[in-house]
XYZ file of C-alpha atoms in Angstrom:
709
model
C 0.000 0.000 0.000
C 2.603 2.508 1.043
C 4.475 3.634 -2.031
C 7.765 4.298 -2.640
C 7.669 7.515 -4.579
C 9.525 11.412 -13.696
C 8.362 17.030 -18.368
C 6.189 20.976 -19.452
C 7.874 22.959 -22.258
C 11.285 24.197 -21.232
C 11.876 27.925 -21.581
C 14.786 30.263 -21.129
C 14.074 32.233 -17.985
C 15.211 32.881 -14.426
C 12.480 32.212 -11.892
C 12.906 33.514 -8.326
C 12.298 30.722 -5.847
C 12.520 31.914 -2.229
C 15.552 34.028 -3.109
C 17.086 31.317 -5.282
C 17.277 31.570 -9.037
C 16.380 28.450 -11.020
C 17.768 28.376 -14.561
C 16.069 26.155 -17.086
C 17.363 26.057 -20.676
C 15.009 26.364 -23.633
C 14.126 23.132 -25.345
C 13.335 22.903 -29.026
C 10.025 21.050 -28.770
C 9.699 18.716 -31.746
C 7.643 15.636 -30.920
C 5.406 14.038 -28.352
C 6.835 11.722 -25.738
C 6.470 7.964 -26.339
C 6.568 4.746 -24.359
C 10.079 4.061 -25.624
C 11.251 7.411 -24.237
C 10.789 5.928 -20.768
C 13.812 3.761 -21.515
C 15.853 6.757 -22.701
C 15.468 8.635 -19.425
C 18.494 8.261 -17.185
C 17.742 8.188 -13.466
C 20.282 10.513 -11.835
C 20.461 10.131 -8.077
C 22.478 9.914 -4.853
C 24.718 13.028 -5.172
C 27.781 13.010 -2.907
C 29.864 16.163 -2.671
C 33.600 15.562 -2.131
C 35.264 16.702 1.119
C 37.026 19.542 -0.722
C 33.824 20.558 -2.511
C 35.408 20.268 -5.958
C 33.608 17.166 -7.227
C 30.248 15.448 -6.971
C 29.916 11.681 -7.310
C 26.512 10.291 -8.266
C 24.751 7.291 -9.805
C 22.930 6.950 -13.118
C 20.445 4.123 -13.588
C 19.321 3.023 -17.048
C 16.589 0.476 -17.929
C 17.848 -1.687 -20.799
C 15.241 -3.405 -22.963
C 17.955 -5.263 -24.895
C 19.055 -7.238 -21.838
C 15.787 -6.740 -19.895
C 17.795 -5.516 -16.931
C 18.656 -2.254 -15.217
C 22.216 -0.961 -15.314
C 23.611 1.502 -12.802
C 26.932 3.328 -13.127
C 28.826 5.799 -10.957
C 29.892 9.140 -12.376
C 31.747 12.204 -11.142
C 31.256 15.822 -12.245
C 33.062 19.055 -11.297
C 30.973 20.938 -8.736
C 31.530 24.108 -10.769
C 30.086 22.396 -13.854
C 31.756 20.632 -16.742
C 31.968 17.259 -18.411
C 31.151 14.244 -16.235
C 33.583 11.349 -15.852
C 32.430 7.723 -15.756
C 33.995 5.966 -12.781
C 32.517 2.509 -13.383
C 32.036 0.652 -16.659
C 28.821 -0.577 -18.212
C 27.760 -4.198 -17.994
C 28.011 -4.361 -14.202
C 25.824 -2.282 -11.913
C 27.402 -0.143 -9.206
C 25.695 2.152 -6.705
C 25.929 4.019 -3.395
C 29.149 6.016 -4.006
C 30.694 7.445 -0.850
C 33.832 9.609 -0.546
C 36.412 8.753 2.069
C 36.690 11.734 4.463
C 40.292 12.307 3.333
C 39.037 12.610 -0.250
C 41.376 9.927 -1.618
C 38.856 7.189 -2.377
C 35.304 6.436 -3.411
C 33.745 3.287 -2.012
C 30.639 1.823 -3.619
C 28.416 -1.254 -3.750
C 28.467 -3.740 -6.605
C 27.715 -7.405 -7.275
C 30.514 -8.622 -9.530
C 31.933 -11.949 -10.622
C 28.992 -13.886 -9.218
C 29.289 -12.389 -5.751
C 26.646 -10.751 -3.614
C 26.519 -6.957 -3.282
C 29.902 -6.035 -1.791
C 31.922 -2.913 -1.005
C 34.449 -1.929 -3.671
C 37.077 0.788 -3.584
C 38.209 3.242 -6.269
C 41.319 5.369 -5.957
C 40.447 8.947 -6.922
C 43.644 9.116 -8.977
C 42.478 6.226 -11.178
C 42.989 2.493 -11.578
C 40.833 -0.601 -11.255
C 38.268 -1.012 -8.495
C 39.357 -3.182 -5.584
C 36.972 -5.447 -3.705
C 37.021 -4.825 0.040
C 34.415 -7.090 1.638
C 33.904 -10.828 1.184
C 30.623 -11.929 2.770
C 28.087 -14.652 1.888
C 25.245 -12.105 2.020
C 24.664 -8.680 0.507
C 26.104 -5.612 2.186
C 23.007 -3.505 2.883
C 24.724 -0.239 3.767
C 28.117 1.157 4.748
C 29.656 4.394 6.021
C 33.228 5.679 6.276
C 34.818 6.361 9.644
C 36.014 9.983 10.064
C 39.685 8.896 9.798
C 39.060 6.955 6.542
C 40.528 3.807 8.056
C 37.357 1.823 8.712
C 33.884 1.211 7.352
C 30.742 0.561 9.337
C 28.716 -2.098 7.529
C 25.178 -3.443 7.857
C 24.713 -7.166 7.173
C 21.668 -9.392 7.529
C 22.563 -12.781 8.976
C 23.445 -15.126 6.130
C 21.139 -18.016 5.279
C 22.483 -21.573 5.001
C 21.949 -21.326 1.228
C 24.021 -18.146 1.054
C 26.811 -19.718 3.097
C 26.807 -22.786 0.866
C 26.835 -20.707 -2.326
C 29.657 -18.582 -0.915
C 31.687 -21.697 -0.175
C 31.034 -23.044 -3.679
C 32.163 -19.748 -5.200
C 35.369 -19.800 -3.178
C 35.976 -23.408 -4.176
C 35.630 -22.438 -7.839
C 38.110 -19.620 -7.413
C 40.457 -21.995 -5.632
C 40.153 -24.438 -8.507
C 41.041 -21.824 -11.105
C 44.571 -23.170 -11.590
C 43.484 -26.778 -12.039
C 42.957 -28.306 -15.442
C 39.497 -28.966 -16.856
C 39.681 -32.698 -16.130
C 40.144 -32.121 -12.405
C 37.351 -29.546 -12.365
C 34.926 -31.903 -14.045
C 35.727 -34.664 -11.587
C 33.804 -32.868 -8.849
C 30.139 -33.814 -8.867
C 27.677 -31.198 -7.723
C 25.287 -32.295 -5.037
C 21.640 -31.688 -5.860
C 20.334 -28.723 -3.881
C 17.149 -29.200 -1.889
C 14.993 -26.254 -0.905
C 14.756 -26.093 2.873
C 11.378 -25.441 4.474
C 10.661 -22.017 5.931
C 10.382 -22.259 9.688
C 8.606 -19.188 11.033
C 7.876 -18.083 14.581
C 7.848 -14.298 14.232
C 4.816 -12.043 14.314
C 6.178 -10.061 11.358
C 6.782 -13.069 9.146
C 6.772 -11.662 5.628
C 8.184 -8.714 3.669
C 7.994 -7.716 0.023
C 11.249 -8.315 -1.905
C 12.430 -10.674 0.848
C 9.581 -13.134 1.375
C 9.204 -15.160 4.546
C 11.117 -13.851 7.538
C 12.919 -16.046 10.031
C 15.101 -15.086 12.986
C 17.958 -13.839 10.825
C 18.509 -10.197 11.712
C 20.484 -7.220 10.400
C 23.424 -6.110 12.528
C 26.286 -3.664 12.597
C 29.884 -4.561 11.731
C 33.145 -2.625 11.427
C 35.587 -3.356 8.613
C 39.248 -2.401 9.074
C 40.781 -1.478 5.698
C 44.389 -2.137 6.759
C 43.728 -5.471 8.456
C 40.975 -6.506 6.012
C 38.940 -7.946 8.866
C 35.271 -7.621 9.802
C 34.167 -7.335 13.442
C 30.555 -7.748 14.538
C 29.473 -4.838 16.747
C 25.802 -5.590 17.543
C 23.737 -8.757 17.877
C 20.426 -10.004 19.262
C 16.902 -10.683 18.036
C 16.562 -7.148 16.672
C 17.196 -5.445 13.355
C 19.703 -2.569 13.344
C 19.637 0.127 10.682
C 20.723 3.641 9.602
C 24.251 3.807 11.005
C 26.154 7.068 11.611
C 29.714 7.614 12.887
C 30.434 10.016 15.726
C 32.822 12.803 14.592
C 35.656 11.385 16.744
C 35.245 7.906 15.238
C 34.821 6.275 18.646
C 31.092 5.564 18.519
C 28.356 4.639 16.098
C 24.730 5.685 16.286
C 22.096 3.400 14.791
C 18.357 2.715 14.797
C 16.785 -0.334 16.391
C 13.662 -1.549 18.173
C 15.326 -2.933 21.284
C 13.154 -1.355 23.973
C 10.105 -3.617 23.629
C 9.804 -7.378 24.288
C 8.515 -8.074 20.769
C 10.012 -5.747 18.116
C 7.452 -6.972 15.576
C 4.485 -5.831 17.659
C 5.067 -2.071 17.691
C 6.275 0.799 15.499
C 8.728 1.943 18.136
C 12.341 2.473 17.128
C 14.993 4.419 19.003
C 18.436 5.858 18.429
C 21.200 3.829 20.109
C 24.949 4.349 20.437
C 27.652 1.675 20.597
C 31.451 1.808 20.780
C 33.083 1.299 17.374
C 35.738 -0.784 19.135
C 33.122 -2.994 20.777
C 34.064 -6.676 20.966
C 31.076 -8.051 22.898
C 28.644 -7.810 19.961
C 26.616 -5.047 21.516
C 26.252 -6.243 25.078
C 26.930 -2.664 26.170
C 24.979 -0.087 24.184
C 23.364 3.203 25.141
C 19.759 4.123 24.407
C 19.699 7.774 23.334
C 16.002 8.368 22.557
C 12.999 7.014 24.408
C 9.990 8.296 22.476
C 6.962 6.017 22.030
C 7.042 6.205 18.213
C 9.600 5.966 15.438
C 12.899 7.743 16.111
C 15.080 7.397 13.008
C 17.820 8.905 10.781
C 20.464 9.895 13.358
C 22.860 12.719 12.389
C 25.692 13.915 14.652
C 26.661 17.519 15.245
C 30.312 18.108 14.306
C 31.268 18.627 17.953
C 29.738 15.243 18.809
C 27.476 16.649 21.519
C 24.116 16.333 19.785
C 22.215 13.943 17.547
C 19.479 15.191 15.243
C 16.844 12.700 14.179
C 13.302 12.342 12.863
C 10.508 11.353 15.217
C 6.857 10.409 14.891
C 5.149 11.492 18.102
C 1.867 9.573 17.886
C 2.373 5.845 17.211
C -1.394 5.246 17.365
C -1.787 6.764 13.893
C 1.538 5.380 12.601
C 2.106 6.462 8.949
C -0.568 9.169 9.135
C 1.374 10.991 11.872
C 3.775 13.799 10.951
C 7.492 12.995 11.152
C 9.192 15.870 12.971
C 12.812 16.957 13.415
C 14.239 16.665 16.928
C 17.601 16.935 18.716
C 18.858 15.075 21.766
C 22.162 15.037 23.697
C 24.389 12.300 22.262
C 24.637 10.750 25.723
C 20.854 10.627 26.071
C 18.517 12.934 27.937
C 15.704 15.333 27.175
C 14.880 15.649 23.494
C 13.573 18.786 21.827
C 11.204 18.727 18.845
C 12.070 21.591 16.486
C 9.349 21.434 13.822
C 6.131 20.726 15.713
C 4.456 23.957 14.582
C 5.693 23.409 11.008
C 3.564 20.224 10.790
C 5.204 18.779 7.688
C 6.889 15.427 7.079
C 10.653 15.711 7.661
C 13.405 13.397 6.376
C 17.192 13.288 5.946
C 18.541 15.656 8.644
C 22.136 16.974 8.618
C 23.787 19.531 10.873
C 25.244 22.636 9.251
C 29.043 22.773 9.758
C 28.796 25.427 12.485
C 26.146 23.431 14.345
C 23.769 26.393 14.468
C 21.221 24.946 12.048
C 19.977 21.591 10.819
C 19.106 20.867 7.201
C 16.279 18.523 6.226
C 13.900 17.761 3.363
C 10.278 18.782 3.987
C 7.205 17.368 2.264
C 5.170 20.542 1.735
C 2.225 21.377 -0.535
C 3.026 18.968 -3.361
C 6.769 19.669 -3.211
C 9.892 18.443 -1.453
C 12.073 21.383 -0.356
C 15.489 21.528 1.285
C 14.894 23.434 4.500
C 16.769 24.334 7.657
C 15.868 25.293 11.202
C 18.053 26.690 14.019
C 19.329 23.817 16.148
C 18.034 25.653 19.226
C 14.606 26.090 17.603
C 13.049 28.822 15.499
C 11.639 29.530 12.062
C 12.023 27.163 9.131
C 13.809 28.607 6.083
C 14.343 27.120 2.623
C 17.761 26.603 1.061
C 16.141 25.091 -2.049
C 12.476 25.996 -2.221
C 9.600 26.416 -4.607
C 7.585 24.133 -6.848
C 10.226 21.455 -7.255
C 11.359 18.237 -5.614
C 14.615 17.623 -3.729
C 14.950 13.844 -3.816
C 18.305 13.746 -2.017
C 21.268 15.869 -1.012
C 24.649 15.809 0.701
C 26.615 18.451 2.588
C 30.319 18.440 3.493
C 32.145 20.023 6.430
C 32.637 23.243 4.468
C 28.906 23.627 3.906
C 29.016 22.732 0.191
C 25.689 21.227 -0.910
C 24.942 18.874 -3.798
C 21.256 18.120 -4.378
C 19.183 15.853 -6.589
C 16.405 18.065 -7.938
C 13.458 17.422 -10.266
C 10.794 19.753 -11.615
C 7.506 19.176 -13.374
C 9.306 19.410 -16.724
C 12.687 17.820 -15.987
C 13.788 14.480 -14.490
C 16.274 14.528 -11.621
C 19.635 16.190 -12.184
C 22.382 17.286 -9.799
C 22.411 20.904 -8.604
C 24.523 23.068 -6.306
C 23.629 26.374 -4.619
C 26.714 28.620 -4.831
C 25.856 32.038 -3.475
C 22.270 30.951 -2.918
C 21.580 30.306 -6.612
C 20.307 26.921 -7.676
C 22.740 25.824 -10.393
C 22.434 22.725 -12.579
C 25.714 20.811 -12.917
C 24.619 17.604 -14.677
C 22.773 17.549 -17.999
C 22.204 13.817 -18.367
C 18.759 14.090 -19.952
C 19.102 17.412 -21.805
C 19.597 15.744 -25.187
C 16.339 13.826 -24.883
C 14.403 16.789 -23.509
C 15.431 18.959 -26.438
C 13.517 16.580 -28.723
C 10.270 16.512 -26.763
C 7.147 18.589 -26.645
C 5.669 18.323 -23.170
C 2.604 19.221 -21.171
C 3.186 21.784 -18.442
C 1.531 20.358 -15.340
C -0.467 23.011 -13.486
C -0.917 23.044 -9.700
C -4.614 23.725 -9.154
C -6.958 24.088 -6.165
C -10.609 23.089 -5.925
C -13.276 22.479 -3.282
C -14.482 19.097 -2.175
C -18.063 18.120 -1.348
C -17.802 19.353 2.255
C -16.032 22.587 1.328
C -12.493 21.389 2.044
C -9.878 22.941 -0.258
C -7.878 20.283 -2.107
C -4.961 20.588 -4.537
C -3.509 18.556 -7.367
C -1.616 18.603 -10.640
C -3.483 18.898 -13.942
C -1.830 18.092 -17.270
C -3.532 19.220 -20.467
C -3.062 17.419 -23.784
C -0.430 18.742 -26.153
C -1.700 21.582 -28.353
C -4.728 21.957 -26.087
C -7.168 24.680 -27.180
C -9.047 26.594 -24.500
C -12.630 25.444 -24.149
C -12.054 22.150 -25.919
C -13.389 19.144 -24.018
C -11.028 16.166 -24.088
C -10.896 12.653 -22.612
C -9.505 12.692 -19.064
C -7.784 10.177 -16.791
C -7.993 10.416 -12.994
C -4.835 8.997 -11.422
C -5.101 8.538 -7.609
C -1.689 8.218 -5.942
C -0.242 5.404 -3.877
C 0.118 5.400 -0.123
C -2.391 6.392 1.080
C 0.158 8.464 3.005
C 2.038 9.983 0.083
C 1.347 12.608 -2.603
C 1.749 13.653 -6.209
C 4.708 16.029 -6.412
C 6.168 18.726 -8.659
C 8.404 16.217 -10.410
C 8.591 14.777 -13.880
C 6.003 12.026 -14.447
C 6.501 10.002 -17.618
C 3.029 8.451 -17.385
C 1.303 11.816 -17.093
C 3.274 13.088 -20.085
C 2.540 9.932 -22.083
C -1.204 10.203 -21.473
C -1.164 13.924 -22.316
C 0.740 13.153 -25.516
C -2.049 10.745 -26.444
C -4.775 13.358 -26.115
C -5.827 13.015 -22.474
C -6.139 15.535 -19.707
C -4.482 13.943 -16.692
C -5.659 14.549 -13.115
C -3.228 13.965 -10.220
C -5.129 14.913 -7.022
C -3.742 15.064 -3.482
C -6.892 14.167 -1.522
C -7.161 13.826 2.200
C -4.754 11.119 3.261
C -1.955 12.836 1.333
C 1.177 14.212 2.955
C 2.339 17.807 2.593
C -0.748 19.451 4.071
C -0.399 18.639 7.768
C -1.334 15.721 9.994
C -5.036 16.600 10.109
C -5.242 16.338 6.303
C -3.380 13.004 6.258
C -5.247 11.513 9.210
C -8.701 12.406 7.853
C -9.077 8.985 6.168
C -7.801 6.902 9.104
C -9.963 3.738 9.167
C -12.261 5.451 6.650
C -10.888 4.696 3.194
C -13.106 5.563 0.260
C -15.012 8.354 1.969
C -13.315 11.772 2.108
C -10.585 10.779 -0.334
C -13.253 9.609 -2.788
C -15.020 12.958 -2.452
C -11.741 14.810 -3.025
C -10.807 12.730 -6.068
C -14.244 13.321 -7.587
C -13.920 17.033 -6.825
C -10.921 17.235 -9.136
C -12.901 15.494 -11.863
C -15.731 17.983 -11.331
C -13.231 20.858 -11.468
C -11.789 19.667 -14.781
C -15.311 19.287 -16.202
C -16.409 22.718 -14.943
C -13.303 24.319 -16.455
C -14.367 22.952 -19.825
C -11.317 20.691 -20.040
C -12.576 17.175 -19.285
C -15.286 15.571 -21.404
C -17.729 14.113 -18.826
C -18.586 11.322 -21.269
C -14.958 10.238 -21.722
C -13.481 9.690 -18.269
C -11.016 7.007 -17.171
C -9.462 6.141 -13.822
C -6.513 4.074 -12.679
C -3.705 3.827 -10.177
C -1.154 1.588 -8.490
C -0.973 0.411 -4.881
C -3.318 2.663 -2.879
C -4.064 4.229 -6.258
C -5.367 0.797 -7.279
C -7.310 0.570 -4.024
C -8.808 4.001 -4.726
C -9.731 2.876 -8.233
C -11.491 -0.170 -6.810
C -13.724 1.754 -4.461
C -14.273 4.598 -6.975
C -15.810 2.256 -9.546
C -18.029 0.675 -6.874
C -19.468 4.115 -6.032
C -19.874 5.739 -9.443
C -20.454 4.765 -13.060
C -18.949 7.986 -14.435
C -15.825 6.254 -15.751
C -15.740 4.421 -19.080
C -12.554 2.506 -18.340
C -10.537 1.611 -15.215
C -7.145 0.106 -14.491
C -6.529 -1.356 -11.033
C -2.815 -1.944 -10.413
C -1.655 -3.802 -7.291
C -4.841 -2.849 -5.473
C -6.762 -4.416 -2.592
C -10.321 -5.670 -2.743
C -11.316 -7.875 0.201
C -9.323 -6.543 3.135
C -9.784 -9.538 5.412
C -7.879 -11.576 2.842
C -4.802 -9.426 3.353
C -4.603 -9.947 7.101
C -1.861 -12.540 7.621
C -1.107 -12.678 3.905
C 0.586 -9.345 3.133
C 3.307 -7.677 5.236
C 1.078 -5.122 7.014
C 0.017 -7.063 10.091
C 0.669 -4.118 12.441
C -1.068 -1.652 10.126
C -4.283 -3.659 9.849
C -4.562 -4.112 13.595
C -3.639 -0.497 14.385
C -6.001 1.089 11.874
C -8.917 -1.342 11.648
C -8.411 -3.776 14.529
C -8.458 -7.560 14.428
C -10.788 -8.695 11.649
C -12.723 -11.160 13.817
C -13.389 -8.356 16.302
C -14.040 -5.592 13.730
C -15.741 -7.581 11.001
C -18.294 -4.852 10.250
C -15.584 -2.218 9.698
C -13.568 -4.470 7.380
C -16.694 -5.211 5.364
C -17.804 -1.583 5.305
C -14.707 -0.292 3.552
C -13.881 -3.348 1.383
C -14.840 -2.773 -2.272
C -15.563 -6.507 -2.562
C -18.982 -6.170 -0.937
C -20.066 -3.593 -3.528
C -18.625 -5.415 -6.541
C -22.084 -5.784 -8.118
C -22.075 -1.986 -8.577
C -19.115 -2.167 -10.962
C -20.028 -1.767 -14.617
C -16.795 -0.045 -15.701
C -14.572 -2.200 -17.965
C -11.646 -2.918 -15.639
C -8.095 -4.059 -16.364
C -6.481 -5.642 -13.278
C -2.689 -5.951 -12.876
C -0.097 -7.091 -10.359
C 3.169 -8.876 -9.661
C 3.241 -12.582 -8.935
C 5.520 -12.257 -5.879
C 4.202 -8.984 -4.461
C 3.873 -9.340 -0.669
C 3.037 -5.651 -0.255
C -0.291 -6.018 -2.057
C -0.482 -9.701 -3.014
C -1.975 -10.655 -6.358
C -4.759 -12.543 -4.566
C -6.541 -9.179 -4.434
C -6.522 -8.907 -8.211
C -7.522 -12.529 -8.587
C -10.543 -12.109 -6.297
C -11.613 -8.932 -8.067
C -11.216 -10.574 -11.465
C -13.156 -13.674 -10.402
C -16.000 -11.606 -8.977
C -16.293 -9.463 -12.099
C -16.155 -12.500 -14.381
C -18.867 -14.166 -12.304
C -21.034 -11.076 -12.826
C -20.322 -11.074 -16.552
C -18.500 -7.761 -16.462
C -15.801 -6.672 -18.918
C -12.460 -7.372 -17.264
C -8.984 -8.787 -17.764
C -6.276 -9.915 -15.330
C -2.578 -9.497 -16.155
C -0.059 -11.073 -13.767
C 3.639 -10.290 -14.261
C 6.015 -13.134 -13.333
C 8.662 -12.565 -10.648
C 7.676 -8.948 -9.980
C 7.440 -7.414 -6.535
C 5.254 -4.419 -5.713
C 7.618 -2.099 -7.570
C 8.297 -3.503 -11.034
C 11.927 -3.734 -12.168
C 11.918 -5.719 -15.432
C 12.044 -3.279 -18.390
C 9.954 -5.450 -20.729
C 7.226 -5.734 -18.100
C 7.192 -1.978 -17.592
C 6.865 -1.460 -21.356
C 4.097 -4.031 -21.592
C 2.222 -2.333 -18.748
C 2.424 1.077 -20.447
C 1.229 -0.413 -23.748
C -1.746 -1.962 -21.982
C -2.585 1.330 -20.263
C -2.876 3.109 -23.613
C -4.705 0.290 -25.375
C -7.307 -0.053 -22.603
C -8.003 3.654 -22.252
C -7.984 4.292 -26.013
C -10.590 1.587 -26.533
C -12.918 2.164 -23.587
C -12.455 5.877 -22.807
C -11.815 7.368 -26.250
C -13.929 4.758 -28.006
C -11.251 3.821 -30.530
C -11.987 0.713 -32.564
C -8.554 -0.801 -31.836
C -8.666 -3.716 -29.370
C -7.986 -3.007 -25.658
C -4.637 -4.801 -25.809
C -1.228 -3.996 -27.278
C -1.087 -4.934 -30.980
C 0.927 -8.121 -30.464
C -1.449 -9.225 -27.681
C -4.735 -8.293 -29.315
C -7.267 -10.870 -30.442
C -10.544 -10.494 -32.237
C -12.487 -11.100 -29.029
C -12.499 -8.508 -26.244
C -11.978 -9.832 -22.699
C -15.206 -10.332 -20.819
C -17.425 -9.713 -23.847
């Protein structure tokens, strides 16, 4: 359900944004965007400014249809602007670049030569990458010590299968000098799948599967000695590590203060000695709030730790995440952003310790903000109608940020002298070829008078007063939002003649906790009214043709689609992606056991509530032709939801089709599947919403008989 979270005509102008000047070059608009352009867009992310502020390392991810895989490479660009330099070659994915504090090296993660994801090292002066870690399991995360001599590493306990595969790999490498006859003499033992033995309350997770008692713990790797020392242990997961400035301690996040970590949302900040040899027998609890305390960040003098905190665990994801500070030794914490009432992530102290930077989810944007570390007003270092999807700051105060706008995918920016300055131009060549719809941020009133906002994309070459087909696209979450960032799907639909509606109804972030919490245990009520209000707005403005409306979404957007088409027959076509239908089915089957019980209660005790909000019990109301989609191994929103919806609609004789993508989790990763999904979107909407005579399937999939008819 909870999501994870890509262009308008470019023009030559300088737009003031909270005192910052955003420069966007003019594009020579030539053609409409296509499905295949999705695979030409390079995903620029994870900017890391060097200690001297002269360079920025970053990653570029590319979906490759030819190999049906995603490739990620690490690049480096001068902070002042200039030509980027590729640090890793194609053919092998590399990610998570991190500068050593002395500026001599870049460490990164990569799975090479049949190994798991491991830490590799590049000398800044050049040469081949050197593998540092050798573990049976993936390295989840790492961080440099301040003296550049050690790495803190997060590892999940290895499974027997991983240990066995690791041993086999080492045996192969050891056999490399033997002749082929000797190699062939070894017979491989047939591998038998072991049963899953489960005794945890939280027993499943998307992209992992069944969970056993293997946990994630903290290790320290010594570069000179090439040895790995376990620092924490126990029946708890440890996460989000951060070195103290003196290199003597490590802060991390864990749920160690409750008897059953799986039963609550509580996490705290803990501190352990980096030289610890007792696997965490002696650790210090720094925060003691009842909710989630996460993302520790040390002040440069080592006296304080900034972190994010959710104050009300009873409303879990609906509650605002605030910025707080606490003495590094523990003690009274101070919440700095309570009156700001916006979701806060990714805190970092300014070099002088007087302010703390963070990213705020605010009014359909993500801005880089700061607040005095002693408390005070929030200011914006990078503000306006844009999205800061990541940033880094060095000890000199140099900032590198990953920024997207409604008309440009993410690129790397700096802010010299307070001016937002683009330093990478990875997608400029593609953008110069495209004619795009400029998404407008609009406001409208819902049924009860509540003001709601959203993004509206008009078709290319739209003429004022012309009524056009329109697609309502509810977002995932429900606690999330549509943002001022480039959305390929919105642009694709606009290029195909649709107005596209991206509302942020109640339940969305960026408008305060009251707005987000308004749908708690009441899905399909106020958010339905708000979604319909945007449709009404587009109709009243003379943009949307009321006789040619479509709806569709993914995750909670699929859930929204399901209950929308049970409550109205306004839509001519619907697409339900990874949605839920009969909520009782999900209890004990997806990975949201705590969420169901916290929001709705136990289903045998709250049967009426589960039935009230489940679209399943109003399925007979659905007359909208509905395409249902999902991944076969999605444990976030399992495909059983789509199967039940499909079966019910087929039983009623409704027009429907079910498409299940093999080996896909909640977030799709296979390029060919993503292309197929986009092709099906257009074919379904073109047939049922526009009324085109072409079948509601991609050309190579189409048959003479329409599904369900």
